[in-house]
Amino acid sequence: MAMDEVINIWKEADAVCFDVDSTVIQEEGIDELAKFCGKGTEVQAMTRNAMGGSMGFREALTARLNIIRPTMTQVRDFIRTRPPRLTPGIKKLVECLHQRSIPVYLVSGGFRGLIGPIAIELNIPLQNIHANKLKFYFNGEYAGFDENEPTSRNGGKGEVIGLLKKEHGYSKIVLIGDGATDLEACPPADAFIGYGGNVIREEVKNRSKWYVTDFQELIDILL
């Protein structure tokens, strides 16, 4: 597939999926939560390995969460006091898609609880979030994560896209993201657009047929 094919699919997309961390928002949610819980440095190094693809996704997720072990109270306080910073242009891009009646999904290896406020800010229905769920014991202590969520394992984003196609009959799903887990979800995504406005991952940049660093480029083509 050449770049102009990706551009044509983008113009005709019947659904668009966005990765969240370092794409829709400027930071990596799990790194920010780790910093908030005083475990920032240890977790950041592990995130780099996971994003670079040198470690299985679930393995990296388990290891990072075992370091952080966030309590329910910590997660609530984090959401309240550290609102995520939206990437410049994302709000306008999502509005543009909504005006064309194109459904938008957030597909993330991050956590549903942290992504909810982002979806609300972008007017994306909460049922359009596909992400991981943290689990807590009745006393609020960390109890792991829901391993049944496709996004908790390698290839999970592709699995979600496959399910969306089956459920809604989409024939042109575009996925936009910055990481290796996004790149590997195409196919079943019909086109992948690499995004490097917050962080440039060389492997993703080199393997993307269309790579943008500013969402305005995507808006201009739609308009």
PDB file of C-alpha atoms in Angstrom:
ATOM      1  CA  MET A   1       0.000   0.000   0.000  1.00  0.00           C
ATOM      2  CA  ALA A   2       1.372   3.395  -1.024  1.00  0.00           C
ATOM      3  CA  MET A   3       0.869   6.720   0.730  1.00  0.00           C
ATOM      4  CA  ASP A   4      -1.812   7.900  -1.715  1.00  0.00           C
ATOM      5  CA  GLU A   5      -3.820   4.723  -1.025  1.00  0.00           C
ATOM      6  CA  VAL A   6      -3.701   5.497   2.707  1.00  0.00           C
ATOM      7  CA  ILE A   7      -4.830   9.072   1.983  1.00  0.00           C
ATOM      8  CA  ASN A   8      -7.772   7.781  -0.103  1.00  0.00           C
ATOM      9  CA  ILE A   9      -8.873   5.398   2.655  1.00  0.00           C
ATOM     10  CA  TRP A  10      -8.596   8.281   5.155  1.00  0.00           C
ATOM     11  CA  LYS A  11     -10.945  10.381   2.985  1.00  0.00           C
ATOM     12  CA  GLU A  12     -13.460   7.535   2.825  1.00  0.00           C
ATOM     13  CA  ALA A  13     -13.081   6.078   6.338  1.00  0.00           C
ATOM     14  CA  ASP A  14     -16.255   4.781   7.966  1.00  0.00           C
ATOM     15  CA  ALA A  15     -14.620   4.604  11.439  1.00  0.00           C
ATOM     16  CA  VAL A  16     -11.436   5.989  12.996  1.00  0.00           C
ATOM     17  CA  CYS A  17      -9.546   4.457  15.928  1.00  0.00           C
ATOM     18  CA  PHE A  18      -6.994   6.460  17.906  1.00  0.00           C
ATOM     19  CA  ASP A  19      -4.319   5.221  20.234  1.00  0.00           C
ATOM     20  CA  VAL A  20      -4.407   7.384  23.389  1.00  0.00           C
ATOM     21  CA  ASP A  21      -1.015   7.752  25.107  1.00  0.00           C
ATOM     22  CA  SER A  22       1.403  10.016  23.173  1.00  0.00           C
ATOM     23  CA  THR A  23      -1.219  10.329  20.407  1.00  0.00           C
ATOM     24  CA  VAL A  24      -4.487  11.795  21.727  1.00  0.00           C
ATOM     25  CA  ILE A  25      -2.714  13.026  24.863  1.00  0.00           C
ATOM     26  CA  GLN A  26       0.841  14.314  25.151  1.00  0.00           C
ATOM     27  CA  GLU A  27       2.032  11.877  27.790  1.00  0.00           C
ATOM     28  CA  GLU A  28       2.007   8.142  28.605  1.00  0.00           C
ATOM     29  CA  GLY A  29      -0.757   7.639  31.188  1.00  0.00           C
ATOM     30  CA  ILE A  30       0.956   4.761  33.003  1.00  0.00           C
ATOM     31  CA  ASP A  31       4.196   6.773  33.329  1.00  0.00           C
ATOM     32  CA  GLU A  32       2.287   9.726  34.767  1.00  0.00           C
ATOM     33  CA  LEU A  33       0.435   7.475  37.228  1.00  0.00           C
ATOM     34  CA  ALA A  34       3.790   5.935  38.230  1.00  0.00           C
ATOM     35  CA  LYS A  35       5.286   9.406  38.866  1.00  0.00           C
ATOM     36  CA  PHE A  36       2.228  10.325  40.920  1.00  0.00           C
ATOM     37  CA  CYS A  37       2.734   7.152  43.004  1.00  0.00           C
ATOM     38  CA  GLY A  38       6.479   7.854  43.402  1.00  0.00           C
ATOM     39  CA  LYS A  39       7.626   5.082  41.041  1.00  0.00           C
ATOM     40  CA  GLY A  40       8.320   7.172  37.937  1.00  0.00           C
ATOM     41  CA  THR A  41      11.908   6.364  37.025  1.00  0.00           C
ATOM     42  CA  GLU A  42      11.614   2.573  37.344  1.00  0.00           C
ATOM     43  CA  VAL A  43       8.461   2.440  35.227  1.00  0.00           C
ATOM     44  CA  GLN A  44       9.593   4.823  32.487  1.00  0.00           C
ATOM     45  CA  ALA A  45      12.523   2.607  31.498  1.00  0.00           C
ATOM     46  CA  MET A  46      10.173  -0.349  31.228  1.00  0.00           C
ATOM     47  CA  THR A  47       7.696   1.616  29.085  1.00  0.00           C
ATOM     48  CA  ARG A  48      10.492   2.434  26.645  1.00  0.00           C
ATOM     49  CA  ASN A  49      11.283  -1.273  26.301  1.00  0.00           C
ATOM     50  CA  ALA A  50       7.630  -2.154  25.822  1.00  0.00           C
ATOM     51  CA  MET A  51       7.045   0.552  23.193  1.00  0.00           C
ATOM     52  CA  GLY A  52      10.201  -0.437  21.356  1.00  0.00           C
ATOM     53  CA  GLY A  53       8.776  -3.935  21.092  1.00  0.00           C
ATOM     54  CA  SER A  54      11.591  -5.686  23.005  1.00  0.00           C
ATOM     55  CA  MET A  55       9.173  -7.057  25.621  1.00  0.00           C
ATOM     56  CA  GLY A  56       5.757  -8.706  25.333  1.00  0.00           C
ATOM     57  CA  PHE A  57       2.957  -6.231  26.044  1.00  0.00           C
ATOM     58  CA  ARG A  58       1.260  -8.181  28.840  1.00  0.00           C
ATOM     59  CA  GLU A  59       4.618  -8.976  30.432  1.00  0.00           C
ATOM     60  CA  ALA A  60       5.500  -5.262  30.447  1.00  0.00           C
ATOM     61  CA  LEU A  61       2.045  -4.250  31.738  1.00  0.00           C
ATOM     62  CA  THR A  62       2.203  -6.773  34.594  1.00  0.00           C
ATOM     63  CA  ALA A  63       5.736  -5.769  35.537  1.00  0.00           C
ATOM     64  CA  ARG A  64       4.951  -2.035  35.542  1.00  0.00           C
ATOM     65  CA  LEU A  65       1.769  -2.443  37.567  1.00  0.00           C
ATOM     66  CA  ASN A  66       3.558  -4.666  40.086  1.00  0.00           C
ATOM     67  CA  ILE A  67       5.999  -1.796  40.655  1.00  0.00           C
ATOM     68  CA  ILE A  68       3.275   0.875  40.955  1.00  0.00           C
ATOM     69  CA  ARG A  69       0.559  -1.146  42.743  1.00  0.00           C
ATOM     70  CA  PRO A  70      -1.814   1.854  42.626  1.00  0.00           C
ATOM     71  CA  THR A  71      -4.618   1.927  45.195  1.00  0.00           C
ATOM     72  CA  MET A  72      -8.146   2.972  44.244  1.00  0.00           C
ATOM     73  CA  THR A  73      -7.663   6.220  46.194  1.00  0.00           C
ATOM     74  CA  GLN A  74      -4.400   7.003  44.376  1.00  0.00           C
ATOM     75  CA  VAL A  75      -6.081   6.466  40.996  1.00  0.00           C
ATOM     76  CA  ARG A  76      -9.000   8.748  41.961  1.00  0.00           C
ATOM     77  CA  ASP A  77      -6.653  11.457  43.261  1.00  0.00           C
ATOM     78  CA  PHE A  78      -4.528  11.178  40.122  1.00  0.00           C
ATOM     79  CA  ILE A  79      -7.554  11.628  37.834  1.00  0.00           C
ATOM     80  CA  ARG A  80      -8.746  14.596  39.903  1.00  0.00           C
ATOM     81  CA  THR A  81      -5.446  16.456  40.230  1.00  0.00           C
ATOM     82  CA  ARG A  82      -3.606  15.573  36.995  1.00  0.00           C
ATOM     83  CA  PRO A  83      -5.915  16.177  34.059  1.00  0.00           C
ATOM     84  CA  PRO A  84      -4.375  14.798  30.838  1.00  0.00           C
ATOM     85  CA  ARG A  85      -2.959  17.276  28.322  1.00  0.00           C
ATOM     86  CA  LEU A  86      -4.680  16.840  24.976  1.00  0.00           C
ATOM     87  CA  THR A  87      -2.416  16.930  21.925  1.00  0.00           C
ATOM     88  CA  PRO A  88      -2.861  20.196  19.971  1.00  0.00           C
ATOM     89  CA  GLY A  89      -5.328  19.744  17.112  1.00  0.00           C
ATOM     90  CA  ILE A  90      -6.951  16.513  18.372  1.00  0.00           C
ATOM     91  CA  LYS A  91     -10.146  18.230  19.508  1.00  0.00           C
ATOM     92  CA  LYS A  92     -10.576  19.887  16.116  1.00  0.00           C
ATOM     93  CA  LEU A  93      -9.837  16.628  14.289  1.00  0.00           C
ATOM     94  CA  VAL A  94     -12.396  14.631  16.317  1.00  0.00           C
ATOM     95  CA  GLU A  95     -14.994  17.411  15.794  1.00  0.00           C
ATOM     96  CA  CYS A  96     -14.274  17.271  12.069  1.00  0.00           C
ATOM     97  CA  LEU A  97     -14.862  13.482  12.024  1.00  0.00           C
ATOM     98  CA  HIS A  98     -18.035  13.794  14.092  1.00  0.00           C
ATOM     99  CA  GLN A  99     -19.381  16.434  11.706  1.00  0.00           C
ATOM    100  CA  ARG A 100     -18.973  13.867   8.929  1.00  0.00           C
ATOM    101  CA  SER A 101     -20.823  11.307  11.111  1.00  0.00           C
ATOM    102  CA  ILE A 102     -17.706   9.135  11.392  1.00  0.00           C
ATOM    103  CA  PRO A 103     -17.585   7.214  14.684  1.00  0.00           C
ATOM    104  CA  VAL A 104     -14.379   7.633  16.697  1.00  0.00           C
ATOM    105  CA  TYR A 105     -12.937   4.965  19.020  1.00  0.00           C
ATOM    106  CA  LEU A 106     -10.142   5.133  21.594  1.00  0.00           C
ATOM    107  CA  VAL A 107      -8.166   1.873  21.546  1.00  0.00           C
ATOM    108  CA  SER A 108      -5.476   1.807  24.190  1.00  0.00           C
ATOM    109  CA  GLY A 109      -3.176  -0.413  26.206  1.00  0.00           C
ATOM    110  CA  GLY A 110      -3.784   2.110  29.014  1.00  0.00           C
ATOM    111  CA  PHE A 111      -6.597   2.167  31.563  1.00  0.00           C
ATOM    112  CA  ARG A 112     -10.285   2.823  31.048  1.00  0.00           C
ATOM    113  CA  GLY A 113     -10.520   4.836  34.285  1.00  0.00           C
ATOM    114  CA  LEU A 114      -7.846   7.301  33.088  1.00  0.00           C
ATOM    115  CA  ILE A 115      -9.265   7.488  29.544  1.00  0.00           C
ATOM    116  CA  GLY A 116     -12.877   8.246  30.549  1.00  0.00           C
ATOM    117  CA  PRO A 117     -12.228  11.970  31.205  1.00  0.00           C
ATOM    118  CA  ILE A 118     -10.402  12.246  27.839  1.00  0.00           C
ATOM    119  CA  ALA A 119     -13.356  10.705  25.979  1.00  0.00           C
ATOM    120  CA  ILE A 120     -15.760  13.086  27.737  1.00  0.00           C
ATOM    121  CA  GLU A 121     -13.641  16.089  26.757  1.00  0.00           C
ATOM    122  CA  LEU A 122     -13.664  14.940  23.106  1.00  0.00           C
ATOM    123  CA  ASN A 123     -17.390  14.017  23.064  1.00  0.00           C
ATOM    124  CA  ILE A 124     -16.549  10.377  22.371  1.00  0.00           C
ATOM    125  CA  PRO A 125     -19.123   7.945  23.852  1.00  0.00           C
ATOM    126  CA  LEU A 126     -17.687   6.003  26.797  1.00  0.00           C
ATOM    127  CA  GLN A 127     -18.718   2.709  25.146  1.00  0.00           C
ATOM    128  CA  ASN A 128     -16.256   3.594  22.351  1.00  0.00           C
ATOM    129  CA  ILE A 129     -13.309   3.147  24.744  1.00  0.00           C
ATOM    130  CA  HIS A 130     -11.453  -0.155  24.407  1.00  0.00           C
ATOM    131  CA  ALA A 131      -8.787  -0.290  27.103  1.00  0.00           C
ATOM    132  CA  ASN A 132      -7.630  -2.167  30.189  1.00  0.00           C
ATOM    133  CA  LYS A 133      -9.462  -2.329  33.497  1.00  0.00           C
ATOM    134  CA  LEU A 134      -7.658  -2.117  36.816  1.00  0.00           C
ATOM    135  CA  LYS A 135      -8.937  -4.384  39.582  1.00  0.00           C
ATOM    136  CA  PHE A 136      -9.022  -3.570  43.295  1.00  0.00           C
ATOM    137  CA  TYR A 137      -9.738  -5.535  46.466  1.00  0.00           C
ATOM    138  CA  PHE A 138     -12.707  -4.432  48.583  1.00  0.00           C
ATOM    139  CA  ASN A 139     -10.292  -2.392  50.773  1.00  0.00           C
ATOM    140  CA  GLY A 140      -9.112  -0.416  47.724  1.00  0.00           C
ATOM    141  CA  GLU A 141      -5.735  -2.143  47.357  1.00  0.00           C
ATOM    142  CA  TYR A 142      -4.435  -3.021  43.887  1.00  0.00           C
ATOM    143  CA  ALA A 143      -5.611  -6.473  42.716  1.00  0.00           C
ATOM    144  CA  GLY A 144      -4.289  -6.684  39.152  1.00  0.00           C
ATOM    145  CA  PHE A 145      -6.020  -6.040  35.849  1.00  0.00           C
ATOM    146  CA  ASP A 146      -8.696  -7.744  33.789  1.00  0.00           C
ATOM    147  CA  GLU A 147      -6.797 -10.244  31.632  1.00  0.00           C
ATOM    148  CA  ASN A 148      -9.861 -10.870  29.443  1.00  0.00           C
ATOM    149  CA  GLU A 149      -9.500  -7.450  27.807  1.00  0.00           C
ATOM    150  CA  PRO A 150      -7.906  -7.903  24.347  1.00  0.00           C
ATOM    151  CA  THR A 151      -5.875  -4.698  24.881  1.00  0.00           C
ATOM    152  CA  SER A 152      -3.964  -6.361  27.731  1.00  0.00           C
ATOM    153  CA  ARG A 153      -2.058  -8.632  25.333  1.00  0.00           C
ATOM    154  CA  ASN A 154       0.066  -8.468  22.191  1.00  0.00           C
ATOM    155  CA  GLY A 155      -2.074  -8.118  19.084  1.00  0.00           C
ATOM    156  CA  GLY A 156      -4.971  -6.848  21.206  1.00  0.00           C
ATOM    157  CA  LYS A 157      -5.581  -3.679  19.211  1.00  0.00           C
ATOM    158  CA  GLY A 158      -5.969  -5.713  16.029  1.00  0.00           C
ATOM    159  CA  GLU A 159      -8.406  -7.973  17.876  1.00  0.00           C
ATOM    160  CA  VAL A 160     -10.526  -4.943  18.885  1.00  0.00           C
ATOM    161  CA  ILE A 161     -10.560  -3.654  15.290  1.00  0.00           C
ATOM    162  CA  GLY A 162     -11.611  -7.100  14.044  1.00  0.00           C
ATOM    163  CA  LEU A 163     -14.492  -7.094  16.557  1.00  0.00           C
ATOM    164  CA  LEU A 164     -15.590  -3.594  15.524  1.00  0.00           C
ATOM    165  CA  LYS A 165     -15.712  -4.697  11.880  1.00  0.00           C
ATOM    166  CA  LYS A 166     -17.756  -7.753  12.786  1.00  0.00           C
ATOM    167  CA  GLU A 167     -20.184  -5.827  15.013  1.00  0.00           C
ATOM    168  CA  HIS A 168     -20.713  -2.751  12.832  1.00  0.00           C
ATOM    169  CA  GLY A 169     -19.769  -3.905   9.338  1.00  0.00           C
ATOM    170  CA  TYR A 170     -17.102  -1.200   8.872  1.00  0.00           C
ATOM    171  CA  SER A 171     -15.096  -1.653   5.684  1.00  0.00           C
ATOM    172  CA  LYS A 172     -12.597   1.195   6.019  1.00  0.00           C
ATOM    173  CA  ILE A 173     -11.194   1.555   9.521  1.00  0.00           C
ATOM    174  CA  VAL A 174      -8.228   3.876   9.926  1.00  0.00           C
ATOM    175  CA  LEU A 175      -5.977   3.523  12.975  1.00  0.00           C
ATOM    176  CA  ILE A 176      -3.799   6.438  14.121  1.00  0.00           C
ATOM    177  CA  GLY A 177      -1.031   5.917  16.666  1.00  0.00           C
ATOM    178  CA  ASP A 178       2.592   6.323  17.672  1.00  0.00           C
ATOM    179  CA  GLY A 179       3.671   2.871  18.800  1.00  0.00           C
ATOM    180  CA  ALA A 180       4.603  -0.634  17.666  1.00  0.00           C
ATOM    181  CA  THR A 181       1.303  -2.065  18.983  1.00  0.00           C
ATOM    182  CA  ASP A 182      -0.578   0.339  16.668  1.00  0.00           C
ATOM    183  CA  LEU A 183       1.514  -0.492  13.632  1.00  0.00           C
ATOM    184  CA  GLU A 184       0.939  -4.230  14.083  1.00  0.00           C
ATOM    185  CA  ALA A 185      -2.871  -3.752  14.092  1.00  0.00           C
ATOM    186  CA  CYS A 186      -2.893  -3.026  10.354  1.00  0.00           C
ATOM    187  CA  PRO A 187      -4.333  -5.330   9.064  1.00  0.00           C
ATOM    188  CA  PRO A 188      -7.094  -5.793  10.257  1.00  0.00           C
ATOM    189  CA  ALA A 189      -7.175  -1.960  10.196  1.00  0.00           C
ATOM    190  CA  ASP A 190      -7.545  -0.955   6.538  1.00  0.00           C
ATOM    191  CA  ALA A 191      -4.982   1.828   6.872  1.00  0.00           C
ATOM    192  CA  PHE A 192      -2.514   2.998   9.504  1.00  0.00           C
ATOM    193  CA  ILE A 193      -1.338   6.584   9.966  1.00  0.00           C
ATOM    194  CA  GLY A 194       1.788   6.955  12.116  1.00  0.00           C
ATOM    195  CA  TYR A 195       1.757   9.930  14.480  1.00  0.00           C
ATOM    196  CA  GLY A 196       4.932  11.602  15.745  1.00  0.00           C
ATOM    197  CA  GLY A 197       3.771  14.920  17.194  1.00  0.00           C
ATOM    198  CA  ASN A 198       4.629  13.960  20.782  1.00  0.00           C
ATOM    199  CA  VAL A 199       7.311  11.323  20.375  1.00  0.00           C
ATOM    200  CA  ILE A 200       8.953   9.873  17.279  1.00  0.00           C
ATOM    201  CA  ARG A 201       9.558   6.121  17.364  1.00  0.00           C
ATOM    202  CA  GLU A 202      11.953   5.364  14.509  1.00  0.00           C
ATOM    203  CA  GLU A 203      10.583   1.901  13.728  1.00  0.00           C
ATOM    204  CA  VAL A 204       7.050   3.260  13.393  1.00  0.00           C
ATOM    205  CA  LYS A 205       8.212   6.233  11.335  1.00  0.00           C
ATOM    206  CA  ASN A 206      10.173   4.017   8.942  1.00  0.00           C
ATOM    207  CA  ARG A 207       7.389   1.488   8.483  1.00  0.00           C
ATOM    208  CA  SER A 208       4.438   3.894   8.127  1.00  0.00           C
ATOM    209  CA  LYS A 209       3.227   4.636   4.593  1.00  0.00           C
ATOM    210  CA  TRP A 210       1.884   7.954   5.903  1.00  0.00           C
ATOM    211  CA  TYR A 211       3.521   9.597   8.910  1.00  0.00           C
ATOM    212  CA  VAL A 212       2.332  12.935  10.306  1.00  0.00           C
ATOM    213  CA  THR A 213       3.522  15.127  13.165  1.00  0.00           C
ATOM    214  CA  ASP A 214       0.581  17.549  13.117  1.00  0.00           C
ATOM    215  CA  PHE A 215      -3.110  16.627  13.153  1.00  0.00           C
ATOM    216  CA  GLN A 216      -3.812  19.672  10.967  1.00  0.00           C
ATOM    217  CA  GLU A 217      -2.467  17.662   8.017  1.00  0.00           C
ATOM    218  CA  LEU A 218      -5.281  15.139   8.498  1.00  0.00           C
ATOM    219  CA  ILE A 219      -7.898  17.888   8.929  1.00  0.00           C
ATOM    220  CA  ASP A 220      -6.780  19.644   5.728  1.00  0.00           C
ATOM    221  CA  ILE A 221      -7.265  16.494   3.672  1.00  0.00           C
ATOM    222  CA  LEU A 222     -10.762  15.932   5.085  1.00  0.00           C
ATOM    223  CA  LEU A 223     -11.748  19.518   4.326  1.00  0.00           C
TER     224      LEU A 223
END
